[in-house]
Coordinates of C-alpha atoms in Angstrom, one line a residue:
Chain M
M1 CA 109.1 -101.4 125.2
Q2 CA 112.8 -101.4 124.6
Q3 CA 113.3 -100.6 121.0
K4 CA 116.7 -100.8 119.3
S5 CA 117.6 -97.6 117.6
A6 CA 119.4 -97.8 114.3
D7 CA 121.4 -95.6 112.1
L8 CA 119.5 -93.9 109.3
E9 CA 121.3 -93.2 106.0
L10 CA 120.1 -91.4 102.9
V11 CA 122.0 -92.1 99.7
K12 CA 121.6 -89.8 96.7
L13 CA 118.0 -89.4 97.7
T14 CA 116.0 -87.5 95.1
K15 CA 112.5 -86.3 94.7
R16 CA 111.1 -84.9 91.5
Y17 CA 107.6 -83.6 90.9
G18 CA 107.3 -83.4 87.1
D19 CA 110.0 -80.9 86.0
V20 CA 110.6 -79.6 89.5
T21 CA 113.3 -81.2 91.6
A22 CA 112.4 -80.8 95.3
V23 CA 115.3 -82.8 96.6
H24 CA 118.6 -83.1 94.8
A25 CA 120.5 -86.4 95.4
I26 CA 121.2 -85.7 99.1
D27 CA 123.4 -87.8 101.2
L28 CA 123.0 -87.9 105.0
R29 CA 123.8 -90.0 107.9
V30 CA 121.9 -89.8 111.2
A31 CA 123.5 -91.7 114.1
A32 CA 121.3 -94.0 116.1
G33 CA 119.7 -92.3 119.2
S34 CA 120.4 -88.7 118.1
Y35 CA 118.1 -85.8 117.7
C36 CA 118.4 -84.4 114.2
C37 CA 116.6 -81.3 112.8
L38 CA 116.0 -80.7 109.2
L39 CA 116.1 -76.9 109.0
G40 CA 115.3 -74.6 106.2
P41 CA 112.8 -72.1 104.6
S42 CA 109.6 -73.4 103.1
G43 CA 110.1 -75.1 99.8
C44 CA 113.7 -76.2 100.7
G45 CA 112.9 -79.9 100.4
K46 CA 112.9 -80.7 104.1
T47 CA 109.4 -82.0 104.3
S48 CA 109.7 -84.0 101.1
T49 CA 112.8 -85.6 102.6
L50 CA 111.0 -86.5 105.8
R51 CA 108.0 -87.9 103.8
M52 CA 110.4 -90.0 101.7
I53 CA 111.9 -91.4 104.9
A54 CA 108.4 -92.1 106.3
G55 CA 107.2 -93.7 103.1
H56 CA 104.4 -91.3 102.4
E57 CA 106.2 -90.1 99.3
L58 CA 108.0 -92.3 96.9
A59 CA 111.7 -91.4 96.2
S60 CA 112.3 -90.7 92.6
D61 CA 115.9 -91.9 93.0
G62 CA 118.3 -93.0 95.7
D63 CA 117.9 -95.0 98.8
V64 CA 116.9 -94.8 102.4
L65 CA 118.7 -97.2 104.7
L66 CA 117.7 -97.9 108.3
G67 CA 120.0 -100.1 110.3
G68 CA 121.5 -101.4 107.1
R69 CA 118.2 -102.4 105.7
N70 CA 117.0 -100.7 102.5
I71 CA 113.5 -99.4 103.2
T72 CA 113.2 -97.1 100.2
L73 CA 110.3 -99.0 98.7
L74 CA 108.6 -100.5 101.8
P75 CA 105.1 -99.4 102.8
A76 CA 105.0 -96.8 105.6
A77 CA 104.0 -99.2 108.3
E78 CA 106.8 -101.7 107.6
R79 CA 109.8 -99.4 107.8
G80 CA 110.4 -99.1 111.5
T81 CA 109.6 -95.4 111.3
A82 CA 106.6 -93.6 112.8
M83 CA 105.4 -90.2 112.0
M84 CA 104.0 -87.4 114.2
F85 CA 102.0 -85.2 111.9
Q86 CA 101.7 -81.5 111.7
S87 CA 98.7 -80.6 113.9
Y88 CA 99.0 -84.3 115.0
A89 CA 96.1 -85.7 112.8
L90 CA 94.6 -87.5 115.8
F91 CA 91.4 -89.2 114.7
P92 CA 88.6 -86.8 115.9
H93 CA 86.0 -89.5 116.2
L94 CA 88.0 -91.8 118.4
S95 CA 88.8 -91.5 122.1
V96 CA 92.4 -90.9 123.2
L97 CA 92.6 -94.6 124.1
D98 CA 91.3 -95.8 120.8
N99 CA 93.6 -93.4 118.9
V100 CA 96.6 -94.9 120.7
A101 CA 95.3 -98.4 120.2
F102 CA 94.5 -97.8 116.5
S103 CA 97.5 -99.6 115.0
L104 CA 97.0 -102.6 117.2
K105 CA 93.4 -102.8 116.1
M106 CA 94.5 -102.7 112.5
R107 CA 96.7 -105.7 113.2
G108 CA 93.8 -107.5 114.6
I109 CA 94.9 -107.6 118.2
G110 CA 92.0 -108.2 120.7
K111 CA 90.4 -105.4 122.6
A112 CA 91.6 -106.3 126.1
E113 CA 95.2 -106.7 124.9
R114 CA 95.3 -103.5 122.8
H115 CA 93.7 -101.4 125.5
K116 CA 96.1 -102.6 128.1
R117 CA 99.1 -101.7 125.9
A118 CA 97.5 -98.3 125.0
H119 CA 97.0 -97.7 128.7
D120 CA 100.6 -98.4 129.4
L121 CA 101.8 -95.9 126.9
L122 CA 99.3 -93.3 128.1
E123 CA 100.7 -93.7 131.5
R124 CA 104.1 -93.1 130.1
V125 CA 103.1 -89.7 128.7
A126 CA 101.1 -88.9 131.8
M127 CA 97.8 -88.9 129.9
T128 CA 96.0 -91.7 131.8
P129 CA 93.2 -89.4 133.2
Y130 CA 92.3 -88.3 129.7
A131 CA 92.0 -91.8 128.1
Q132 CA 88.3 -91.5 127.4
R133 CA 88.4 -87.9 126.1
K134 CA 88.1 -87.0 122.4
P135 CA 91.1 -85.2 120.9
S136 CA 89.0 -82.0 120.5
E137 CA 88.7 -81.9 124.3
L138 CA 92.5 -81.7 124.8
S139 CA 94.9 -78.8 124.8
G140 CA 97.6 -78.6 122.1
G141 CA 100.2 -79.9 124.5
Q142 CA 98.1 -82.9 125.5
Q143 CA 97.4 -83.7 121.9
Q144 CA 101.1 -83.8 121.3
R145 CA 101.5 -86.4 124.0
V146 CA 98.7 -88.5 122.6
A147 CA 100.3 -88.3 119.1
L148 CA 103.6 -89.4 120.6
A149 CA 101.9 -92.4 122.4
R150 CA 100.1 -93.3 119.2
A151 CA 103.4 -93.3 117.3
L152 CA 105.3 -95.2 120.0
I153 CA 102.8 -98.1 120.0
T154 CA 104.2 -99.2 116.6
E155 CA 107.6 -99.6 118.3
P156 CA 109.5 -97.6 115.8
S157 CA 113.3 -97.1 115.8
V158 CA 113.0 -93.6 114.3
L159 CA 110.4 -91.0 115.1
L160 CA 109.7 -88.5 112.3
L161 CA 108.2 -85.2 113.4
D162 CA 106.7 -82.8 110.9
E163 CA 106.7 -79.3 112.4
P164 CA 105.3 -80.7 115.6
L165 CA 105.3 -77.4 117.5
S166 CA 103.8 -75.1 114.8
A167 CA 100.3 -75.7 116.0
L168 CA 101.1 -74.4 119.5
D169 CA 101.1 -70.9 120.9
P170 CA 104.6 -69.4 121.6
F171 CA 104.5 -70.1 125.4
L172 CA 103.4 -73.7 125.0
R173 CA 105.8 -74.2 122.2
I174 CA 108.8 -73.7 124.4
R175 CA 107.4 -76.0 127.1
M176 CA 106.6 -78.8 124.6
R177 CA 110.0 -78.3 123.0
A178 CA 111.6 -79.2 126.3
E179 CA 109.3 -82.2 126.6
L180 CA 110.3 -83.5 123.1
K181 CA 113.9 -83.3 124.1
R182 CA 113.3 -85.1 127.3
W183 CA 111.3 -87.9 125.6
Q184 CA 114.0 -88.3 123.0
H185 CA 116.6 -88.6 125.8
D186 CA 114.5 -91.1 127.8
L187 CA 113.4 -93.3 124.9
G188 CA 116.9 -93.2 123.4
F189 CA 115.9 -93.6 119.8
T190 CA 116.4 -91.3 116.8
F191 CA 114.2 -88.3 116.3
I192 CA 114.1 -86.5 113.0
H193 CA 112.4 -83.2 113.3
V194 CA 111.4 -80.9 110.4
T195 CA 111.3 -77.2 111.3
H196 CA 111.7 -73.7 109.8
S197 CA 112.7 -72.3 113.2
Q198 CA 116.4 -72.0 113.8
E199 CA 115.7 -71.4 117.4
E200 CA 113.9 -74.7 117.6
A201 CA 116.7 -76.5 115.8
M202 CA 119.3 -75.0 118.0
A203 CA 117.5 -75.9 121.2
L204 CA 116.8 -79.5 120.3
S205 CA 119.4 -80.9 117.9
D206 CA 122.5 -83.0 118.3
Q207 CA 122.8 -82.5 114.6
V208 CA 121.3 -79.7 112.4
V209 CA 120.8 -80.3 108.7
V210 CA 120.3 -76.9 107.0
M211 CA 118.6 -77.3 103.6
N212 CA 118.1 -74.8 100.8
Q213 CA 116.6 -75.4 97.3
G214 CA 116.7 -79.2 97.6
L215 CA 120.3 -79.3 98.7
I216 CA 122.0 -79.7 102.1
E217 CA 123.9 -76.6 102.9
Q218 CA 125.5 -77.8 106.1
V219 CA 125.4 -80.6 108.6
A220 CA 126.8 -79.7 112.0
S221 CA 126.1 -79.4 115.7
P222 CA 124.3 -76.3 116.8
H223 CA 127.5 -74.9 118.3
D224 CA 129.6 -75.5 115.2
L225 CA 126.8 -74.2 113.0
F226 CA 126.5 -70.9 114.8
N227 CA 130.3 -70.4 115.0
A228 CA 131.2 -71.7 111.6
P229 CA 128.4 -71.3 109.1
A230 CA 129.4 -72.9 105.9
S231 CA 127.8 -70.4 103.5
E232 CA 126.2 -67.0 103.3
F233 CA 122.8 -68.7 103.2
V234 CA 123.4 -70.5 106.5
A235 CA 124.8 -67.4 108.2
K236 CA 121.8 -65.3 107.1
F237 CA 119.2 -68.0 107.8
L238 CA 120.5 -68.6 111.3
G239 CA 120.4 -64.9 112.0
G240 CA 122.7 -63.1 114.5
H241 CA 125.4 -62.9 111.8
N242 CA 126.6 -60.1 109.6
V243 CA 127.9 -61.0 106.2
I244 CA 130.6 -58.6 105.1
R245 CA 132.3 -58.3 101.7
L246 CA 136.0 -57.7 102.0
G247 CA 137.4 -57.5 98.5
D248 CA 136.6 -60.8 96.8
A249 CA 136.0 -62.7 100.1
K250 CA 132.9 -62.8 102.3
I251 CA 133.1 -63.1 106.0
A252 CA 130.6 -63.9 108.6
L253 CA 130.7 -62.0 111.9
R254 CA 128.5 -62.6 114.9
A255 CA 126.5 -59.5 115.8
D256 CA 127.3 -60.0 119.4
K257 CA 131.1 -60.0 118.8
V258 CA 131.0 -56.4 117.5
R259 CA 131.8 -53.3 119.7
L260 CA 130.9 -49.7 119.0
S261 CA 133.0 -46.7 119.7
R262 CA 133.2 -43.0 118.7
D263 CA 136.8 -43.1 117.5
A264 CA 138.6 -45.4 115.1
S265 CA 141.3 -47.7 116.4
G266 CA 142.7 -51.0 115.4
D267 CA 142.6 -52.9 112.1
N268 CA 139.1 -54.3 112.1
T269 CA 137.1 -51.1 112.0
M270 CA 134.4 -49.8 109.8
A271 CA 132.5 -46.5 110.1
G272 CA 128.8 -46.1 109.5
D273 CA 125.7 -44.2 110.5
V274 CA 123.4 -45.6 113.2
L275 CA 120.0 -46.4 111.6
G276 CA 118.0 -47.7 114.6
V277 CA 118.3 -48.7 118.2
E278 CA 116.1 -51.4 119.7
Y279 CA 116.0 -52.2 123.3
Q280 CA 115.7 -56.0 123.8
G281 CA 116.1 -56.5 127.5
T282 CA 119.4 -58.4 128.0
Y283 CA 120.9 -56.7 124.9
V284 CA 120.4 -53.7 122.7
L285 CA 120.2 -54.1 118.9
V286 CA 121.8 -51.4 116.9
T287 CA 121.4 -51.4 113.2
M288 CA 123.9 -49.5 111.0
N289 CA 124.5 -48.4 107.5
L290 CA 128.0 -49.3 106.4
P291 CA 129.2 -48.2 103.0
Q292 CA 128.9 -51.0 100.3
Q293 CA 127.6 -53.5 102.8
D294 CA 124.2 -55.1 103.4
D295 CA 122.4 -54.5 106.7
F296 CA 124.7 -54.6 109.6
S297 CA 123.6 -55.2 113.1
V298 CA 125.3 -55.1 116.5
M299 CA 124.1 -56.8 119.6
L300 CA 125.5 -54.9 122.6
P301 CA 125.0 -56.2 126.2
E302 CA 122.6 -53.8 127.9
A303 CA 125.3 -52.5 130.3
D304 CA 127.8 -51.8 127.5
F305 CA 125.3 -49.8 125.5
F306 CA 124.2 -47.6 128.4
R307 CA 127.8 -46.9 129.3
A308 CA 128.1 -45.0 126.0
P309 CA 124.6 -44.8 124.4
C310 CA 124.2 -43.8 120.8
S311 CA 121.2 -42.7 118.8
P312 CA 120.1 -42.9 115.2
G313 CA 121.9 -40.6 112.8
E314 CA 125.1 -40.6 114.8
R315 CA 128.4 -41.7 113.1
M316 CA 130.0 -44.7 115.0
F317 CA 132.8 -47.1 114.4
A318 CA 132.2 -50.8 114.5
Q319 CA 135.1 -52.9 115.7
W320 CA 135.9 -56.6 116.1
N321 CA 138.7 -59.0 116.8
S322 CA 140.4 -60.9 114.0
S323 CA 139.7 -64.1 115.8
D324 CA 135.9 -63.6 115.5
V325 CA 136.0 -63.4 111.7
H326 CA 134.8 -66.5 110.0
R327 CA 135.6 -66.7 106.3
L328 CA 132.7 -68.1 104.2
A329 CA 133.2 -70.4 101.3
S330 CA 132.2 -68.5 98.1
Chain H
M1 CA 72.4 -59.4 118.1
Q2 CA 75.3 -57.0 118.2
A3 CA 77.6 -57.3 121.2
G4 CA 78.0 -54.2 123.3
M5 CA 77.5 -51.6 120.7
S6 CA 74.0 -50.4 121.5
D7 CA 70.7 -51.8 122.6
R8 CA 68.9 -50.1 119.8
R9 CA 68.0 -52.1 116.8
A10 CA 69.6 -51.4 113.5
P11 CA 67.3 -49.5 111.1
G12 CA 67.2 -52.5 108.8
F13 CA 65.7 -54.8 111.5
W14 CA 62.0 -54.3 110.8
P15 CA 62.1 -54.4 107.0
L16 CA 64.2 -57.5 107.2
A17 CA 62.0 -59.0 109.9
I18 CA 59.0 -58.5 107.6
V19 CA 60.7 -60.2 104.7
F20 CA 61.6 -63.1 106.9
A21 CA 58.1 -63.4 108.2
L22 CA 56.7 -63.4 104.6
F23 CA 59.2 -66.1 103.7
V24 CA 58.1 -68.2 106.6
V25 CA 54.4 -67.7 105.7
F26 CA 55.0 -68.6 102.1
M27 CA 57.0 -71.6 103.0
Y28 CA 54.9 -73.2 105.7
G29 CA 51.5 -71.4 105.4
P30 CA 50.3 -73.7 102.5
M31 CA 51.4 -76.8 104.3
F32 CA 49.8 -75.7 107.5
T33 CA 46.5 -74.9 105.7
I34 CA 46.4 -78.3 104.0
F35 CA 47.2 -79.9 107.3
V36 CA 44.3 -78.1 109.1
L37 CA 41.8 -78.6 106.3
S38 CA 42.5 -82.4 106.3
F39 CA 40.8 -82.5 109.7
Q40 CA 37.7 -80.9 108.2
G41 CA 34.3 -82.2 109.6
P42 CA 32.3 -84.7 107.5
E43 CA 30.0 -81.8 106.3
G44 CA 33.0 -79.6 105.4
G45 CA 34.3 -78.7 101.9
L46 CA 37.6 -77.9 100.3
T47 CA 37.8 -74.4 101.7
F48 CA 37.5 -72.6 105.0
P49 CA 35.5 -72.4 107.2
M50 CA 36.0 -75.6 109.2
R51 CA 32.8 -77.4 109.8
G52 CA 33.9 -79.3 112.9
V53 CA 37.0 -81.4 113.4
S54 CA 37.2 -85.0 112.5
L55 CA 39.3 -87.8 111.0
H56 CA 36.5 -88.5 108.6
W57 CA 38.6 -87.7 105.5
F58 CA 41.4 -90.0 106.6
H59 CA 38.9 -92.8 106.9
K60 CA 37.6 -92.0 103.4
L61 CA 41.2 -92.0 102.2
A62 CA 41.8 -95.4 103.8
E63 CA 38.7 -96.8 101.9
G64 CA 40.3 -95.6 98.7
L65 CA 39.7 -92.8 96.4
G66 CA 37.6 -94.0 93.6
T67 CA 39.4 -96.4 91.3
V68 CA 42.9 -95.4 92.5
D69 CA 44.8 -97.7 94.8
I70 CA 46.5 -95.1 97.0
G71 CA 48.1 -97.8 99.2
A72 CA 49.8 -99.4 96.2
A73 CA 51.1 -96.1 94.9
F74 CA 52.3 -95.3 98.4
R75 CA 54.3 -98.5 98.6
R76 CA 55.7 -98.1 95.1
S77 CA 56.9 -94.6 96.0
L78 CA 58.4 -95.8 99.3
M79 CA 60.2 -98.6 97.5
L80 CA 61.5 -96.4 94.7
G81 CA 62.6 -93.8 97.3
A82 CA 64.5 -96.5 99.2
V83 CA 66.2 -97.9 96.1
V84 CA 67.1 -94.4 94.9
M85 CA 68.5 -93.6 98.3
A86 CA 70.7 -96.7 98.3
F87 CA 72.0 -96.1 94.8
T88 CA 72.6 -92.3 95.5
V89 CA 74.6 -93.0 98.7
V90 CA 76.8 -95.7 97.2
L91 CA 77.4 -94.1 93.9
S92 CA 78.0 -90.6 95.3
V93 CA 80.5 -91.8 97.9
L94 CA 82.4 -93.9 95.4
A95 CA 82.4 -91.0 92.9
G96 CA 83.5 -88.6 95.6
L97 CA 86.4 -90.9 96.4
A98 CA 87.4 -91.3 92.8
F99 CA 87.4 -87.5 92.2
R100 CA 89.9 -87.0 95.0
K101 CA 92.6 -88.4 92.8
R102 CA 93.8 -86.9 89.6
L103 CA 91.0 -88.4 87.5
K104 CA 91.6 -88.5 83.7
G105 CA 88.6 -86.8 82.1
G106 CA 87.3 -86.0 85.5
D107 CA 86.3 -82.5 84.5
A108 CA 84.3 -83.7 81.5
L109 CA 82.6 -86.3 83.7
F110 CA 81.7 -83.8 86.3
Y111 CA 80.1 -81.4 83.7
I112 CA 78.2 -84.3 82.2
A113 CA 76.8 -85.3 85.6
V114 CA 75.9 -81.8 86.6
A115 CA 74.4 -80.9 83.2
S116 CA 71.5 -83.1 84.1
L117 CA 70.5 -80.6 86.8
I118 CA 70.4 -77.8 84.3
M119 CA 68.5 -79.7 81.6
P120 CA 64.7 -79.2 81.9
S121 CA 63.3 -82.2 83.8
I122 CA 60.4 -82.8 81.4
I123 CA 62.9 -83.1 78.5
V124 CA 65.0 -85.6 80.4
S125 CA 61.8 -87.5 81.2
L126 CA 60.6 -87.5 77.6
G127 CA 64.0 -88.7 76.4
I128 CA 64.1 -91.6 78.8
G129 CA 60.5 -92.6 77.8
L130 CA 61.4 -92.5 74.1
Q131 CA 64.6 -94.4 74.7
F132 CA 62.8 -97.2 76.5
R133 CA 60.2 -97.4 73.8
L134 CA 63.0 -97.9 71.3
L135 CA 64.3 -100.6 73.5
D136 CA 60.8 -102.2 73.6
T137 CA 60.7 -102.2 69.8
G138 CA 64.1 -103.8 69.7
I139 CA 63.1 -106.5 72.2
K140 CA 59.9 -107.2 70.5
S141 CA 61.5 -107.7 67.0
A142 CA 64.2 -109.8 68.6
L143 CA 61.5 -112.0 70.2
T144 CA 59.7 -112.3 66.9
A145 CA 62.9 -113.2 65.1
M146 CA 63.5 -115.9 67.7
G147 CA 60.0 -117.1 67.4
A148 CA 59.3 -116.8 71.1
E149 CA 55.6 -116.1 70.6
G150 CA 54.6 -116.9 74.2
T151 CA 57.1 -114.5 75.7
L152 CA 56.2 -111.9 73.1
E153 CA 52.5 -112.1 74.1
N154 CA 53.4 -111.5 77.8
Y155 CA 55.9 -108.8 77.1
G156 CA 54.5 -105.3 77.9
T157 CA 57.3 -102.7 78.1
A158 CA 60.7 -102.2 79.6
L159 CA 59.5 -99.0 81.2
G160 CA 58.9 -99.5 84.9
L161 CA 59.5 -98.5 88.4
L162 CA 62.9 -100.0 88.9
T163 CA 64.1 -99.5 85.3
S164 CA 63.2 -96.2 83.6
A165 CA 61.8 -94.4 86.7
L166 CA 64.8 -95.4 88.8
G167 CA 67.1 -94.0 86.1
A168 CA 65.1 -90.8 85.8
H169 CA 65.3 -90.3 89.6
L170 CA 69.0 -90.9 89.6
T171 CA 69.6 -88.2 87.0
W172 CA 68.1 -85.9 89.6
T173 CA 69.6 -87.2 92.9
L174 CA 73.2 -88.2 91.8
P175 CA 74.4 -84.7 90.9
F176 CA 73.2 -83.4 94.3
G177 CA 75.0 -86.3 96.0
L178 CA 78.1 -85.8 94.0
L179 CA 78.2 -82.0 94.8
I180 CA 77.8 -82.8 98.5
M181 CA 80.6 -85.3 98.4
F182 CA 82.8 -82.7 96.7
A183 CA 82.1 -80.2 99.5
V184 CA 82.9 -82.9 102.1
F185 CA 86.2 -84.0 100.6
N186 CA 87.3 -80.5 99.9
R187 CA 87.5 -80.0 103.7
F188 CA 88.7 -83.5 104.4
N189 CA 92.3 -83.5 105.8
P190 CA 94.3 -86.2 104.0
A191 CA 96.6 -86.3 107.0
Y192 CA 94.1 -88.6 108.7
E193 CA 94.5 -91.2 106.0
E194 CA 98.3 -90.8 106.0
A195 CA 98.2 -91.3 109.8
A196 CA 96.1 -94.4 109.4
R197 CA 98.5 -95.7 106.7
D198 CA 101.5 -94.9 109.0
L199 CA 99.8 -97.0 111.7
G200 CA 99.5 -100.0 109.4
A201 CA 95.9 -99.6 108.1
T202 CA 95.2 -101.1 104.7
P203 CA 93.3 -98.8 102.3
W204 CA 90.1 -100.6 103.1
Q205 CA 90.7 -100.3 106.9
S206 CA 91.6 -96.7 106.5
F207 CA 88.3 -96.1 104.7
R208 CA 86.3 -98.2 107.1
H209 CA 87.7 -96.9 110.4
V210 CA 88.7 -93.4 109.6
V211 CA 87.2 -91.9 106.4
L212 CA 83.7 -93.4 106.7
P213 CA 83.1 -92.4 110.4
L214 CA 84.3 -88.9 109.6
I215 CA 82.1 -88.4 106.6
G216 CA 79.2 -90.4 108.1
P217 CA 76.9 -87.5 108.9
S218 CA 77.2 -86.2 105.3
V219 CA 76.5 -89.7 104.0
I220 CA 73.3 -89.8 106.1
G221 CA 72.4 -86.4 104.7
I222 CA 72.9 -87.6 101.1
G223 CA 70.6 -90.5 101.9
M224 CA 67.9 -88.2 103.2
F225 CA 68.3 -85.9 100.2
G226 CA 68.0 -88.9 97.8
F227 CA 64.9 -90.2 99.4
T228 CA 63.0 -86.8 99.7
L229 CA 64.0 -85.8 96.1
S230 CA 62.6 -89.0 94.9
W231 CA 59.6 -89.0 97.1
D232 CA 58.0 -85.9 95.6
E233 CA 59.4 -86.0 92.1
I234 CA 56.9 -85.5 89.3
A235 CA 58.4 -84.0 86.2
R236 CA 61.1 -86.6 85.6
T237 CA 58.8 -89.5 86.5
S238 CA 55.8 -88.4 84.4
Q239 CA 57.0 -89.7 81.0
A240 CA 59.3 -92.4 82.3
I241 CA 57.2 -94.4 84.7
G242 CA 55.3 -96.7 82.2
D243 CA 52.1 -98.4 83.3
V244 CA 52.1 -97.7 87.1
N245 CA 52.1 -94.4 89.0
T246 CA 54.1 -93.1 91.9
L247 CA 52.3 -91.3 94.7
P248 CA 52.9 -87.8 93.6
L249 CA 51.6 -88.7 90.1
E250 CA 48.5 -90.2 91.6
L251 CA 48.1 -87.1 93.8
Q252 CA 48.4 -84.8 90.8
G253 CA 45.8 -86.8 89.0
L254 CA 43.5 -86.8 92.0
T255 CA 43.6 -83.0 92.3
S256 CA 41.4 -82.8 89.2
T257 CA 39.0 -85.6 90.0
V258 CA 38.6 -85.6 93.8
T259 CA 36.7 -82.7 95.2
T260 CA 36.7 -83.7 98.9
P261 CA 39.1 -83.0 101.8
S262 CA 40.4 -86.6 101.3
I263 CA 43.0 -85.1 99.0
Y264 CA 44.2 -82.9 101.9
A265 CA 44.3 -86.0 104.2
L266 CA 46.5 -87.6 101.6
G267 CA 48.8 -84.5 101.6
T268 CA 49.0 -84.7 105.3
V269 CA 50.0 -88.4 105.3
T270 CA 52.7 -87.9 102.6
T271 CA 54.1 -84.9 104.5
I272 CA 54.3 -87.0 107.6
V273 CA 56.3 -89.6 105.8
S274 CA 58.8 -87.0 104.7
F275 CA 59.2 -85.8 108.2
A276 CA 59.4 -89.4 109.5
V277 CA 62.4 -90.1 107.1
M278 CA 64.2 -87.0 108.5
G279 CA 63.2 -88.1 112.0
V280 CA 64.6 -91.5 111.5
A281 CA 67.9 -90.1 110.0
L282 CA 68.4 -87.6 112.8
G283 CA 67.3 -90.1 115.4
S284 CA 69.8 -92.7 114.2
A285 CA 72.6 -90.0 114.1
A286 CA 71.7 -89.0 117.7
L287 CA 71.7 -92.7 118.7
L288 CA 75.1 -93.2 117.2
G289 CA 76.3 -90.2 119.1
R290 CA 74.8 -91.4 122.4
R291 CA 76.3 -94.9 121.9
A292 CA 79.7 -93.3 121.3
S293 CA 79.5 -91.2 124.5
K294 CA 78.2 -94.1 126.5
R295 CA 81.3 -96.1 125.4
R296 CA 83.4 -93.3 126.6
G297 CA 81.6 -93.2 129.9
G298 CA 82.0 -96.9 130.5

């Protein structure tokens, strides 16, 4: 099944529930064949956005364009999108094979033909031996593969994934995450993935869309996002950043770019008391109390910390290079 | 059983065990007694001791008890039960589906339906009886006005098995069916229907291929409930049945006139029908399950 991927474009897309606006006229362009994560805290509008793209939620305003075709008002099955649901929503009463063949059955395709095509897809996701099992007899990772096969049989050009890894335990989550990325690469079509985990978004995305309160805060590659967060919200949500007030301006400073010493030297120095020391394996996390600042944390490589260890209550100087300062838009 | 803590029984075990034993005795003791006494010997009476064991009273039952046609009452109850079952299943499922959406006036509708459980059965029954008599009066005067003397002569009453009695039974079974459907759809994950829609199913296909199979066991349960509630209903039927009687009504009448163990034999037979209905329901559920697993095996 060689499916042409297509650019997805959202134009002033808006979702209102009564008086509450969940999504505020957002514009977004997702290039064909890319992996895009919608990232944000719960209630930020990322799921509403995904469901409007999928056609499970009607847009209050604005348009959804896929490959230049306006799909805003089309039924879910006619959009060229397919959805992988949270917890997968595999039909519990049907075998794996019948789950995958479901959409063909709905289209009235004969049993032999639809089973053949379902078998082909199960082979692709390495699930052939499980074709006759019920979903409840599969592990979380196997269910994800079946959900993928079931979505692929509709030959979509965009796959929409609603927190697909949240049902898995942490160990499996990392494995299935890698599998998602590999599939996207092999299939070559667009994946749009909703998540509240910045780690997941970083690991998977070509393009991360950070959302907050119904608005897009920033669209960037994971590298640009981490090195140049556009706002205080983005810096704080991603973690690993300190937001420091310097006069009227706010700057973001990566916690791993800060050094600690016992004496003041250089321009970029602030003194503070050590609040806590947490050993994290490859690095040591030191939290500090700097005057007139929010929480301040420093990630020191393990070796650097133990060359000159400090303990809570000690007064230390935090230092950094001017080149590591990232000025935030206010 | 507690895991691992101790092999000793908790102090509450024996008191609770006695309560449970009493519950079982009260529940099944009377039924068992009737069952045993229905096999009383020909010389035996309505009470213990047993004077031999025989099917004598079942034969007597088959010959008929006095003027009462038990067979006809049996068939009437069976038919009424089946019709009540069908209506209860169809209407409860449809109502359950309707209540999943924001239904205007849904709350009021729900309270009206459930209120019929709270209202004393005999009052409901009397009311239905009176209503149908009013209807009779209306029809009769209409027939007179139209001058249809022949029809008027043949007209008895609108009260009947599949009119007033059916309605009376539905006031009893529908609220139960509706409450069961509420419980079912409360736990029903709407993502299944969204997935079906995403895969191109029409609303009907989604209902037929996804929703119905998933709620199927509960639907069978509602059917069983509807039948058994109808099968032994007396209070609501008593004033609303009209000229004929259902089996429980005949049975109630017989308890004061029949003084032989035939009445017990009748009790045994009706109990067996109740069990048969449940057996058929459970059997068909098991059969469906086996067919599904066979399909998987093949």
